[in-house]
Amino acid sequence: QLLSDNGFNLFIQRQLLLALANIATTKNGIRMIVQEVGIQFLLNFTRTDDLVTLEEIYRLIGNIALDASARINLMNEHTSRILCQKISWIKPLRVPVSLTIELLVALKNLLAPPYLDTIGVELLQMGAIHSITKLVVQLNDKDVTDISLQILGVTGLHTFG
């Protein structure tokens, strides 16, 4: 029911994600979300067309990815692959820059040991490096550029030596 297209449920969905994002600002909060809510449940929200929901879920994933043990759970559910797919989906003129930033931050936060090589290869194989570069050029936004350069720098350093 929570995922239906009904406007009231959409409002509840957004509020739920906002509350979870606030909980995910502490280590204990992150662990509680991973154990009680589950990564797979959260990743279901990435299937929506609602831009506000997407921005909230990317923020939440980014917060969770800051915790090393939770990052393992994210990677076990192929979160990096999902984020790489979503990067190529972004249409700069139709998607708020803030959503793009949250998506890039989530990916950047996943790019940490022991997954640097794995994500670097996924970025290459799925065309996400090209998509990120395109976003930088099309958006000409300082934050998008800064985060993208961090992603590309870490990826290049660890993927190509």
C-alpha atoms as a PDB file:
ATOM      1  CA  GLN A   1       0.000   0.000   0.000  1.00  0.00           C
ATOM      2  CA  LEU A   2       2.820   2.379   0.823  1.00  0.00           C
ATOM      3  CA  LEU A   3       4.090   2.211  -2.741  1.00  0.00           C
ATOM      4  CA  SER A   4       0.774   2.921  -4.468  1.00  0.00           C
ATOM      5  CA  ASP A   5       0.265   5.984  -6.656  1.00  0.00           C
ATOM      6  CA  ASN A   6      -2.390   7.422  -4.346  1.00  0.00           C
ATOM      7  CA  GLY A   7      -1.378  10.998  -3.399  1.00  0.00           C
ATOM      8  CA  PHE A   8      -1.945  10.427   0.309  1.00  0.00           C
ATOM      9  CA  ASN A   9       0.288   7.340   0.302  1.00  0.00           C
ATOM     10  CA  LEU A  10       2.888   9.270  -1.682  1.00  0.00           C
ATOM     11  CA  PHE A  11       2.938  11.887   1.067  1.00  0.00           C
ATOM     12  CA  ILE A  12       3.336   9.162   3.710  1.00  0.00           C
ATOM     13  CA  GLN A  13       6.076   7.523   1.640  1.00  0.00           C
ATOM     14  CA  ARG A  14       8.017  10.803   1.476  1.00  0.00           C
ATOM     15  CA  GLN A  15       7.599  11.386   5.212  1.00  0.00           C
ATOM     16  CA  LEU A  16       8.774   7.850   5.986  1.00  0.00           C
ATOM     17  CA  LEU A  17      11.924   8.316   3.912  1.00  0.00           C
ATOM     18  CA  LEU A  18      12.593  11.708   5.473  1.00  0.00           C
ATOM     19  CA  ALA A  19      12.263  10.203   8.955  1.00  0.00           C
ATOM     20  CA  LEU A  20      14.576   7.306   8.039  1.00  0.00           C
ATOM     21  CA  ALA A  21      17.129   9.736   6.572  1.00  0.00           C
ATOM     22  CA  ASN A  22      17.121  11.619   9.870  1.00  0.00           C
ATOM     23  CA  ILE A  23      17.557   8.374  11.813  1.00  0.00           C
ATOM     24  CA  ALA A  24      20.437   7.398   9.504  1.00  0.00           C
ATOM     25  CA  THR A  25      22.587  10.268  10.775  1.00  0.00           C
ATOM     26  CA  THR A  26      23.941   8.135  13.644  1.00  0.00           C
ATOM     27  CA  LYS A  27      25.713   4.763  13.679  1.00  0.00           C
ATOM     28  CA  ASN A  28      22.993   3.212  15.852  1.00  0.00           C
ATOM     29  CA  GLY A  29      20.309   4.666  13.590  1.00  0.00           C
ATOM     30  CA  ILE A  30      21.960   3.203  10.505  1.00  0.00           C
ATOM     31  CA  ARG A  31      22.280  -0.216  12.122  1.00  0.00           C
ATOM     32  CA  MET A  32      18.648  -0.124  13.227  1.00  0.00           C
ATOM     33  CA  ILE A  33      17.505   0.713   9.689  1.00  0.00           C
ATOM     34  CA  VAL A  34      19.619  -2.046   8.139  1.00  0.00           C
ATOM     35  CA  GLN A  35      18.391  -4.642  10.657  1.00  0.00           C
ATOM     36  CA  GLU A  36      14.758  -3.624  11.112  1.00  0.00           C
ATOM     37  CA  VAL A  37      13.806  -2.071   7.772  1.00  0.00           C
ATOM     38  CA  GLY A  38      16.188  -3.835   5.416  1.00  0.00           C
ATOM     39  CA  ILE A  39      18.121  -2.651   2.385  1.00  0.00           C
ATOM     40  CA  GLN A  40      15.919  -4.503  -0.107  1.00  0.00           C
ATOM     41  CA  PHE A  41      12.832  -2.684   1.182  1.00  0.00           C
ATOM     42  CA  LEU A  42      14.615   0.656   0.782  1.00  0.00           C
ATOM     43  CA  LEU A  43      15.830  -0.153  -2.722  1.00  0.00           C
ATOM     44  CA  ASN A  44      12.217  -0.714  -3.805  1.00  0.00           C
ATOM     45  CA  PHE A  45      11.788   3.054  -3.521  1.00  0.00           C
ATOM     46  CA  THR A  46      14.319   3.587  -6.341  1.00  0.00           C
ATOM     47  CA  ARG A  47      11.691   2.240  -8.767  1.00  0.00           C
ATOM     48  CA  THR A  48       9.394   5.229  -8.368  1.00  0.00           C
ATOM     49  CA  ASP A  49       8.973   8.073 -10.839  1.00  0.00           C
ATOM     50  CA  ASP A  50       8.368  10.537  -8.001  1.00  0.00           C
ATOM     51  CA  LEU A  51      11.379  12.855  -7.963  1.00  0.00           C
ATOM     52  CA  VAL A  52      10.961  13.876  -4.312  1.00  0.00           C
ATOM     53  CA  THR A  53      10.915  10.225  -3.241  1.00  0.00           C
ATOM     54  CA  LEU A  54      14.005   9.515  -5.337  1.00  0.00           C
ATOM     55  CA  GLU A  55      15.886  12.421  -3.789  1.00  0.00           C
ATOM     56  CA  GLU A  56      15.001  11.198  -0.286  1.00  0.00           C
ATOM     57  CA  ILE A  57      15.991   7.587  -0.988  1.00  0.00           C
ATOM     58  CA  TYR A  58      19.327   8.655  -2.486  1.00  0.00           C
ATOM     59  CA  ARG A  59      19.986  10.825   0.590  1.00  0.00           C
ATOM     60  CA  LEU A  60      19.149   7.873   2.821  1.00  0.00           C
ATOM     61  CA  ILE A  61      21.396   5.483   0.866  1.00  0.00           C
ATOM     62  CA  GLY A  62      24.197   8.051   1.021  1.00  0.00           C
ATOM     63  CA  ASN A  63      23.867   8.303   4.795  1.00  0.00           C
ATOM     64  CA  ILE A  64      23.788   4.528   5.231  1.00  0.00           C
ATOM     65  CA  ALA A  65      26.840   4.106   2.973  1.00  0.00           C
ATOM     66  CA  LEU A  66      28.942   6.133   5.425  1.00  0.00           C
ATOM     67  CA  ASP A  67      28.896   3.186   7.841  1.00  0.00           C
ATOM     68  CA  ALA A  68      31.379   0.455   6.871  1.00  0.00           C
ATOM     69  CA  SER A  69      29.282  -2.494   8.071  1.00  0.00           C
ATOM     70  CA  ALA A  70      26.111  -1.110   6.496  1.00  0.00           C
ATOM     71  CA  ARG A  71      28.020  -0.568   3.234  1.00  0.00           C
ATOM     72  CA  ILE A  72      28.490  -4.346   3.074  1.00  0.00           C
ATOM     73  CA  ASN A  73      24.711  -4.789   3.249  1.00  0.00           C
ATOM     74  CA  LEU A  74      24.221  -2.198   0.515  1.00  0.00           C
ATOM     75  CA  MET A  75      26.718  -3.936  -1.747  1.00  0.00           C
ATOM     76  CA  ASN A  76      25.176  -7.361  -1.068  1.00  0.00           C
ATOM     77  CA  GLU A  77      21.964  -5.979  -2.551  1.00  0.00           C
ATOM     78  CA  HIS A  78      23.775  -4.594  -5.647  1.00  0.00           C
ATOM     79  CA  THR A  79      23.097  -0.982  -4.680  1.00  0.00           C
ATOM     80  CA  SER A  80      26.014   0.344  -6.714  1.00  0.00           C
ATOM     81  CA  ARG A  81      24.615  -1.269  -9.875  1.00  0.00           C
ATOM     82  CA  ILE A  82      21.224   0.326  -9.218  1.00  0.00           C
ATOM     83  CA  LEU A  83      22.840   3.742  -8.694  1.00  0.00           C
ATOM     84  CA  CYS A  84      24.939   3.363 -11.855  1.00  0.00           C
ATOM     85  CA  GLN A  85      21.749   2.617 -13.822  1.00  0.00           C
ATOM     86  CA  LYS A  86      20.019   5.639 -12.296  1.00  0.00           C
ATOM     87  CA  ILE A  87      22.864   7.973 -13.263  1.00  0.00           C
ATOM     88  CA  SER A  88      22.352   7.182 -16.937  1.00  0.00           C
ATOM     89  CA  TRP A  89      18.601   7.742 -16.462  1.00  0.00           C
ATOM     90  CA  ILE A  90      18.989  11.356 -15.272  1.00  0.00           C
ATOM     91  CA  LYS A  91      17.822  13.988 -17.730  1.00  0.00           C
ATOM     92  CA  PRO A  92      19.342  17.274 -16.530  1.00  0.00           C
ATOM     93  CA  LEU A  93      16.549  19.550 -17.693  1.00  0.00           C
ATOM     94  CA  ARG A  94      13.812  17.354 -16.197  1.00  0.00           C
ATOM     95  CA  VAL A  95      15.424  16.398 -12.897  1.00  0.00           C
ATOM     96  CA  PRO A  96      16.294  18.837 -10.091  1.00  0.00           C
ATOM     97  CA  VAL A  97      20.015  19.384  -9.542  1.00  0.00           C
ATOM     98  CA  SER A  98      19.471  18.501  -5.864  1.00  0.00           C
ATOM     99  CA  LEU A  99      18.339  14.984  -6.867  1.00  0.00           C
ATOM    100  CA  THR A 100      21.423  14.592  -9.069  1.00  0.00           C
ATOM    101  CA  ILE A 101      23.640  15.687  -6.182  1.00  0.00           C
ATOM    102  CA  GLU A 102      22.054  13.199  -3.748  1.00  0.00           C
ATOM    103  CA  LEU A 103      22.515  10.370  -6.268  1.00  0.00           C
ATOM    104  CA  LEU A 104      26.168  11.286  -6.823  1.00  0.00           C
ATOM    105  CA  VAL A 105      26.813  11.592  -3.075  1.00  0.00           C
ATOM    106  CA  ALA A 106      25.273   8.151  -2.488  1.00  0.00           C
ATOM    107  CA  LEU A 107      27.566   6.650  -5.122  1.00  0.00           C
ATOM    108  CA  LYS A 108      30.580   8.535  -3.753  1.00  0.00           C
ATOM    109  CA  ASN A 109      29.870   7.272  -0.236  1.00  0.00           C
ATOM    110  CA  LEU A 110      29.735   3.690  -1.510  1.00  0.00           C
ATOM    111  CA  LEU A 111      33.151   4.171  -3.115  1.00  0.00           C
ATOM    112  CA  ALA A 112      35.107   3.080  -0.077  1.00  0.00           C
ATOM    113  CA  PRO A 113      37.108   0.022   0.905  1.00  0.00           C
ATOM    114  CA  PRO A 114      36.714  -2.822   0.203  1.00  0.00           C
ATOM    115  CA  TYR A 115      34.557  -1.999  -2.837  1.00  0.00           C
ATOM    116  CA  LEU A 116      36.657   0.515  -4.760  1.00  0.00           C
ATOM    117  CA  ASP A 117      37.657  -1.887  -7.521  1.00  0.00           C
ATOM    118  CA  THR A 118      34.212  -3.488  -7.788  1.00  0.00           C
ATOM    119  CA  ILE A 119      32.402  -0.178  -8.144  1.00  0.00           C
ATOM    120  CA  GLY A 120      35.074   1.213 -10.452  1.00  0.00           C
ATOM    121  CA  VAL A 121      34.538  -1.681 -12.849  1.00  0.00           C
ATOM    122  CA  GLU A 122      30.744  -1.290 -12.599  1.00  0.00           C
ATOM    123  CA  LEU A 123      31.030   2.420 -13.378  1.00  0.00           C
ATOM    124  CA  LEU A 124      32.995   1.583 -16.510  1.00  0.00           C
ATOM    125  CA  GLN A 125      30.932  -1.400 -17.656  1.00  0.00           C
ATOM    126  CA  MET A 126      27.588   0.312 -17.180  1.00  0.00           C
ATOM    127  CA  GLY A 127      28.590   3.541 -18.894  1.00  0.00           C
ATOM    128  CA  ALA A 128      28.192   5.559 -15.699  1.00  0.00           C
ATOM    129  CA  ILE A 129      31.542   7.332 -16.105  1.00  0.00           C
ATOM    130  CA  HIS A 130      30.361   8.700 -19.435  1.00  0.00           C
ATOM    131  CA  SER A 131      27.006   9.670 -17.874  1.00  0.00           C
ATOM    132  CA  ILE A 132      28.695  11.442 -14.951  1.00  0.00           C
ATOM    133  CA  THR A 133      30.970  13.352 -17.319  1.00  0.00           C
ATOM    134  CA  LYS A 134      27.960  14.348 -19.408  1.00  0.00           C
ATOM    135  CA  LEU A 135      26.134  15.596 -16.297  1.00  0.00           C
ATOM    136  CA  VAL A 136      29.089  17.785 -15.352  1.00  0.00           C
ATOM    137  CA  VAL A 137      29.135  19.401 -18.789  1.00  0.00           C
ATOM    138  CA  GLN A 138      25.358  19.783 -19.138  1.00  0.00           C
ATOM    139  CA  LEU A 139      24.608  21.062 -15.636  1.00  0.00           C
ATOM    140  CA  ASN A 140      27.646  23.286 -15.117  1.00  0.00           C
ATOM    141  CA  ASP A 141      26.955  23.145 -11.357  1.00  0.00           C
ATOM    142  CA  LYS A 142      29.813  23.505  -8.856  1.00  0.00           C
ATOM    143  CA  ASP A 143      28.534  20.826  -6.452  1.00  0.00           C
ATOM    144  CA  VAL A 144      27.850  18.330  -9.239  1.00  0.00           C
ATOM    145  CA  THR A 145      31.326  18.995 -10.642  1.00  0.00           C
ATOM    146  CA  ASP A 146      33.048  18.637  -7.239  1.00  0.00           C
ATOM    147  CA  ILE A 147      31.329  15.366  -6.343  1.00  0.00           C
ATOM    148  CA  SER A 148      31.790  13.983  -9.860  1.00  0.00           C
ATOM    149  CA  LEU A 149      35.503  14.766  -9.806  1.00  0.00           C
ATOM    150  CA  GLN A 150      35.815  12.965  -6.466  1.00  0.00           C
ATOM    151  CA  ILE A 151      34.059   9.903  -7.909  1.00  0.00           C
ATOM    152  CA  LEU A 152      36.102   9.937 -11.107  1.00  0.00           C
ATOM    153  CA  GLY A 153      39.349  10.563  -9.233  1.00  0.00           C
ATOM    154  CA  VAL A 154      38.851   7.712  -6.757  1.00  0.00           C
ATOM    155  CA  THR A 155      37.624   5.403  -9.521  1.00  0.00           C
ATOM    156  CA  GLY A 156      40.547   6.172 -11.800  1.00  0.00           C
ATOM    157  CA  LEU A 157      43.137   5.832  -9.059  1.00  0.00           C
ATOM    158  CA  HIS A 158      41.882   2.453  -7.857  1.00  0.00           C
ATOM    159  CA  THR A 159      40.736   0.968 -11.157  1.00  0.00           C
ATOM    160  CA  PHE A 160      43.713   1.938 -13.284  1.00  0.00           C
ATOM    161  CA  GLY A 161      46.388   2.155 -10.587  1.00  0.00           C
END
